[in-house]
CSV table of C-alpha atoms in Angstrom, one decimal:
chain,number,residue,atom,x,y,z
A,1,MET,CA,-42.5,-8.3,7.2
A,2,ASN,CA,-46.1,-7.6,6.9
A,3,PRO,CA,-48.6,-9.9,4.8
A,4,ILE,CA,-48.7,-9.4,0.6
A,5,PRO,CA,-51.8,-8.2,0.0
A,6,PRO,CA,-54.4,-9.9,-2.7
A,7,HIS,CA,-53.8,-7.1,-4.8
A,8,LEU,CA,-50.1,-8.1,-5.2
A,9,THR,CA,-50.5,-11.3,-5.6
A,10,PRO,CA,-50.3,-13.0,-8.8
A,11,SER,CA,-53.0,-15.7,-9.4
A,12,ARG,CA,-50.8,-17.3,-11.9
A,13,TYR,CA,-47.5,-18.2,-11.3
A,14,PRO,CA,-47.4,-16.9,-7.9
A,15,LYS,CA,-43.6,-18.8,-7.1
A,16,ARG,CA,-42.3,-16.3,-10.3
A,17,ALA,CA,-43.3,-13.1,-8.5
A,18,ASP,CA,-40.5,-10.8,-6.1
A,19,TYR,CA,-41.4,-8.1,-3.5
A,20,ASP,CA,-37.0,-7.2,-2.9
A,21,GLN,CA,-36.9,-3.7,-3.4
A,22,GLN,CA,-33.4,-3.5,-5.0
A,23,THR,CA,-35.0,-5.7,-7.8
A,24,ILE,CA,-38.5,-3.5,-8.5
A,25,TYR,CA,-36.0,-0.4,-8.3
A,26,SER,CA,-33.8,-2.3,-11.4
A,27,ILE,CA,-36.4,-3.5,-13.3
A,28,LEU,CA,-38.1,0.8,-13.1
A,29,ASP,CA,-34.1,1.5,-13.9
A,30,GLU,CA,-34.1,-0.2,-17.2
A,31,ALA,CA,-37.3,0.8,-18.4
A,32,LEU,CA,-38.4,4.1,-19.9
A,33,VAL,CA,-41.9,3.5,-20.1
A,34,CYS,CA,-45.3,2.9,-18.1
A,35,THR,CA,-48.6,2.5,-18.4
A,36,VAL,CA,-51.1,4.3,-15.9
A,37,SER,CA,-54.5,2.8,-15.6
A,38,PHE,CA,-57.4,4.2,-13.9
A,39,ALA,CA,-60.8,4.2,-14.6
A,40,VAL,CA,-63.4,7.8,-14.8
A,41,ASP,CA,-67.2,6.9,-14.9
A,42,ASN,CA,-66.6,3.9,-14.7
A,43,LYS,CA,-64.8,3.8,-18.0
A,44,PRO,CA,-61.3,2.2,-18.3
A,45,PHE,CA,-58.5,3.8,-19.4
A,46,SER,CA,-54.8,3.1,-19.8
A,47,ILE,CA,-51.9,5.5,-20.5
A,48,PRO,CA,-48.2,4.3,-21.4
A,49,THR,CA,-46.2,7.4,-20.4
A,50,ALA,CA,-42.3,8.0,-19.8
A,51,PHE,CA,-41.4,8.1,-16.0
A,52,VAL,CA,-38.4,7.8,-14.0
A,53,ARG,CA,-37.6,6.5,-10.1
A,54,HIS,CA,-36.2,8.2,-7.6
A,55,GLU,CA,-35.5,6.8,-3.8
A,56,ASN,CA,-38.6,5.0,-2.9
A,57,LYS,CA,-41.1,6.7,-5.5
A,58,ILE,CA,-42.0,6.6,-9.2
A,59,TYR,CA,-42.6,9.9,-11.4
A,60,ILE,CA,-44.6,11.0,-14.6
A,61,HIS,CA,-44.9,14.8,-15.8
A,62,GLY,CA,-47.0,16.0,-18.9
A,63,SER,CA,-49.0,19.4,-19.4
A,64,VAL,CA,-51.3,21.3,-17.6
A,65,GLY,CA,-54.3,21.0,-20.1
A,66,SER,CA,-53.5,17.1,-20.4
A,67,HIS,CA,-56.7,15.4,-19.8
A,68,PHE,CA,-55.4,12.2,-18.1
A,69,ILE,CA,-53.3,14.1,-16.2
A,70,ARG,CA,-55.6,16.4,-15.2
A,71,GLU,CA,-57.9,13.9,-14.1
A,72,ILE,CA,-55.4,11.0,-11.5
A,73,GLU,CA,-53.7,14.3,-10.6
A,74,LYS,CA,-57.8,14.7,-8.4
A,75,GLY,CA,-56.5,11.7,-6.6
A,76,LEU,CA,-57.6,9.1,-8.7
A,77,PRO,CA,-56.1,5.6,-8.0
A,78,VAL,CA,-54.2,3.7,-10.7
A,79,CYS,CA,-52.0,0.3,-11.7
A,80,ILE,CA,-49.1,0.9,-13.1
A,81,THR,CA,-47.1,-2.1,-15.3
A,82,VAL,CA,-43.7,-1.8,-16.5
A,83,THR,CA,-42.4,-5.0,-18.7
A,84,LEU,CA,-38.9,-5.7,-19.8
A,85,LEU,CA,-39.2,-8.7,-22.1
A,86,ASP,CA,-35.8,-10.4,-22.4
A,87,ALA,CA,-36.3,-13.5,-24.7
A,88,ILE,CA,-39.2,-15.0,-26.6
A,89,VAL,CA,-40.0,-19.2,-25.4
A,90,VAL,CA,-40.2,-21.9,-28.2
A,91,ALA,CA,-41.3,-24.8,-26.8
A,92,LYS,CA,-41.7,-28.6,-29.1
A,93,SER,CA,-45.3,-27.0,-28.4
A,94,ALA,CA,-47.0,-23.8,-29.3
A,95,PHE,CA,-49.2,-24.8,-26.4
A,96,ASN,CA,-46.3,-23.9,-24.2
A,97,HIS,CA,-44.2,-20.8,-26.5
A,98,SER,CA,-44.0,-18.0,-23.7
A,99,VAL,CA,-41.2,-15.4,-23.2
A,100,ASN,CA,-38.8,-14.3,-20.9
A,101,TYR,CA,-39.8,-11.5,-19.3
A,102,ARG,CA,-39.8,-8.7,-16.1
A,103,SER,CA,-41.8,-6.7,-14.9
A,104,VAL,CA,-43.8,-4.3,-12.1
A,105,VAL,CA,-47.0,-3.9,-10.7
A,106,ILE,CA,-47.3,-0.8,-9.1
A,107,PHE,CA,-50.9,0.7,-6.8
A,108,GLY,CA,-51.3,3.5,-5.2
A,109,THR,CA,-52.5,7.5,-6.4
A,110,PRO,CA,-50.5,10.5,-6.6
A,111,GLU,CA,-49.2,13.2,-4.9
A,112,LYS,CA,-49.1,16.8,-7.1
A,113,ILE,CA,-45.3,18.1,-7.1
A,114,GLU,CA,-46.3,21.9,-6.4
A,115,ASP,CA,-42.6,23.2,-5.3
A,116,THR,CA,-41.3,24.8,-8.4
A,117,THR,CA,-37.6,23.2,-7.2
A,118,ARG,CA,-38.9,19.7,-7.0
A,119,LYS,CA,-40.6,19.8,-10.0
A,120,THR,CA,-37.6,20.7,-11.7
A,121,GLN,CA,-35.4,18.5,-10.1
A,122,ALA,CA,-37.9,15.8,-11.2
A,123,PHE,CA,-37.8,17.0,-14.7
A,124,LYS,CA,-33.5,16.5,-14.2
A,125,TRP,CA,-34.2,12.7,-13.1
A,126,LEU,CA,-36.6,11.9,-15.6
A,127,THR,CA,-34.1,13.9,-18.5
A,128,GLU,CA,-31.0,12.3,-17.3
A,129,LYS,CA,-33.2,8.8,-17.6
A,130,PHE,CA,-33.1,9.2,-21.2
A,131,VAL,CA,-29.9,11.5,-22.3
A,132,PRO,CA,-28.0,11.0,-19.2
A,133,ASN,CA,-25.5,13.7,-18.9
A,134,SER,CA,-27.6,15.9,-21.0
A,135,TRP,CA,-28.8,17.9,-18.2
A,136,ASP,CA,-26.5,21.1,-18.3
A,137,TYR,CA,-25.6,20.8,-22.1
A,138,LEU,CA,-29.7,21.9,-22.5
A,139,ARG,CA,-31.2,25.2,-22.8
A,140,PRO,CA,-32.0,25.7,-19.1
A,141,PHE,CA,-35.3,24.7,-17.6
A,142,ASN,CA,-36.9,27.6,-17.0
A,143,GLU,CA,-40.4,29.0,-15.3
A,144,SER,CA,-42.6,29.1,-18.4
A,145,ASP,CA,-41.4,25.1,-18.4
A,146,ASN,CA,-42.3,24.9,-15.5
A,147,ARG,CA,-45.8,26.3,-15.0
A,148,LYS,CA,-46.8,24.6,-18.5
A,149,THR,CA,-46.0,20.9,-16.7
A,150,THR,CA,-47.5,18.6,-13.7
A,151,ILE,CA,-45.4,16.4,-12.7
A,152,LEU,CA,-46.7,13.9,-10.2
A,153,ALA,CA,-45.1,11.2,-7.9
A,154,PHE,CA,-46.1,7.5,-7.1
A,155,SER,CA,-45.2,5.9,-4.1
A,156,LEU,CA,-44.1,2.2,-4.6
A,157,ASP,CA,-45.1,1.1,-1.2
A,158,GLU,CA,-47.4,-1.4,-3.5
A,159,ALA,CA,-45.5,-2.5,-6.0
A,160,SER,CA,-44.1,-6.0,-6.7
A,161,ALA,CA,-41.9,-7.7,-9.5
A,162,LYS,CA,-42.8,-10.7,-11.1
A,163,ILE,CA,-40.4,-12.5,-13.2
A,164,ARG,CA,-39.9,-15.4,-15.8
A,165,THR,CA,-36.6,-16.5,-17.0
A,166,GLY,CA,-34.5,-19.5,-18.6
A,167,MET,CA,-36.1,-22.7,-21.1
A,168,PRO,CA,-39.6,-23.7,-22.2
A,169,GLY,CA,-40.7,-26.4,-19.7
A,170,GLU,CA,-42.6,-29.1,-21.2
A,171,ASP,CA,-42.1,-32.5,-20.1
A,172,GLU,CA,-44.2,-34.7,-21.8
A,173,ASN,CA,-42.7,-33.6,-25.6
A,174,LYS,CA,-38.4,-33.7,-24.1
A,175,ASP,CA,-38.6,-36.9,-26.5
A,176,LEU,CA,-40.1,-35.0,-30.1
A,177,PRO,CA,-37.4,-34.1,-32.7
A,178,ILE,CA,-38.2,-30.7,-32.4
A,179,TRP,CA,-36.3,-27.8,-31.8
A,180,SER,CA,-37.0,-26.1,-28.6
A,181,GLY,CA,-35.0,-23.0,-26.3
A,182,ILE,CA,-35.2,-19.2,-26.7
A,183,ILE,CA,-35.2,-16.2,-29.1
A,184,PRO,CA,-33.3,-13.5,-26.8
A,185,ILE,CA,-34.7,-9.9,-27.1
A,186,GLU,CA,-32.1,-7.4,-27.1
A,187,THR,CA,-33.4,-3.3,-26.6
A,188,ARG,CA,-30.4,-0.8,-26.9
A,189,ARG,CA,-29.1,2.7,-27.4
A,190,LEU,CA,-28.1,3.2,-31.7
A,191,ALA,CA,-25.8,6.1,-33.4
A,192,PRO,CA,-27.7,9.9,-32.7
A,193,ILE,CA,-28.9,10.4,-36.2
A,194,THR,CA,-28.4,15.0,-37.0
A,195,GLU,CA,-31.7,16.2,-37.4
A,196,GLU,CA,-30.4,19.2,-40.1
A,197,GLU,CA,-32.4,21.5,-40.8
A,198,CYS,CA,-31.9,23.1,-37.1
A,199,SER,CA,-28.5,21.4,-36.2
A,200,ALA,CA,-26.4,20.7,-38.7
A,201,GLY,CA,-23.1,21.4,-38.7
A,202,ILE,CA,-23.2,21.3,-34.6
A,203,PRO,CA,-20.9,18.8,-33.6
A,204,LEU,CA,-22.3,15.5,-31.5
A,205,PRO,CA,-22.1,16.7,-27.2
A,206,PRO,CA,-19.6,14.4,-26.0
A,207,HIS,CA,-22.5,12.9,-23.7
A,208,LEU,CA,-23.5,12.3,-26.8
A,209,THR,CA,-20.5,10.6,-28.3
A,210,GLY,CA,-19.6,7.2,-26.4
A,211,THR,CA,-21.6,4.2,-27.1
A,212,MET,CA,-25.5,4.8,-25.5
A,213,MET,CA,-26.0,1.5,-24.0
C-alpha cells in the first residue's frame, strides 16, 4: 500500500481515519449532497450540490451558465466533503459532548464530460440515486437538456473517510450522577406529497408506492 499523503491524514484523532475503498463508497452512496470547496482569486467558495458515485468517480451537474460550474470546470483543484450524522453524543460534561458521524474528504480536479452519451448516463445515475427506478417513467432526457447541462467527474483516488461511533469517552467523570449516552439521528424518506396544480388525479407511480427508505 502506498503511503497516505499528509492532506488525507487527520490531524485530530487520526485513528478514526479509514482508507478502505468500500467504506468510502458506502458513505458516498448513502449521502445525497456534497460540498465542493475551491478558491478563485484568493477568495474561498464552498458550494453544496447533489452528486452520485459510479465506480471510482463521483459526478455533479449544473447549468452551463452557473458561475460555480464555469469556474471549476477550468481544472481548479477542489476539496469535496460529505458528512452523515448518526447520533448526538451526550456526555456528563459539555466539554466531552460529540457526534457520531461518517465522513469523506476528496481532493481532485474536475473532468468535464463532453460526450453526450456519457452525460446522459451520468444524469441517469444521479436521477436514480435520488428517486430509484424513476428514469424510464419521466419525460426523456433530450438534446436540449443535454446542451444546457454540464457534468463534471472527480476521481476518488485521493479520498479518505473518518468515522466516530460509540458512547462518550470521559473516564474522569464516570462516577458523576449525570446521565450520558447517545441520541440517535435518522434520515428517512416519508410518503410522497402530490403537487396539486399539475399532478392532481395522477396516480402515484409504482416506483413511489413502496416505502422509500
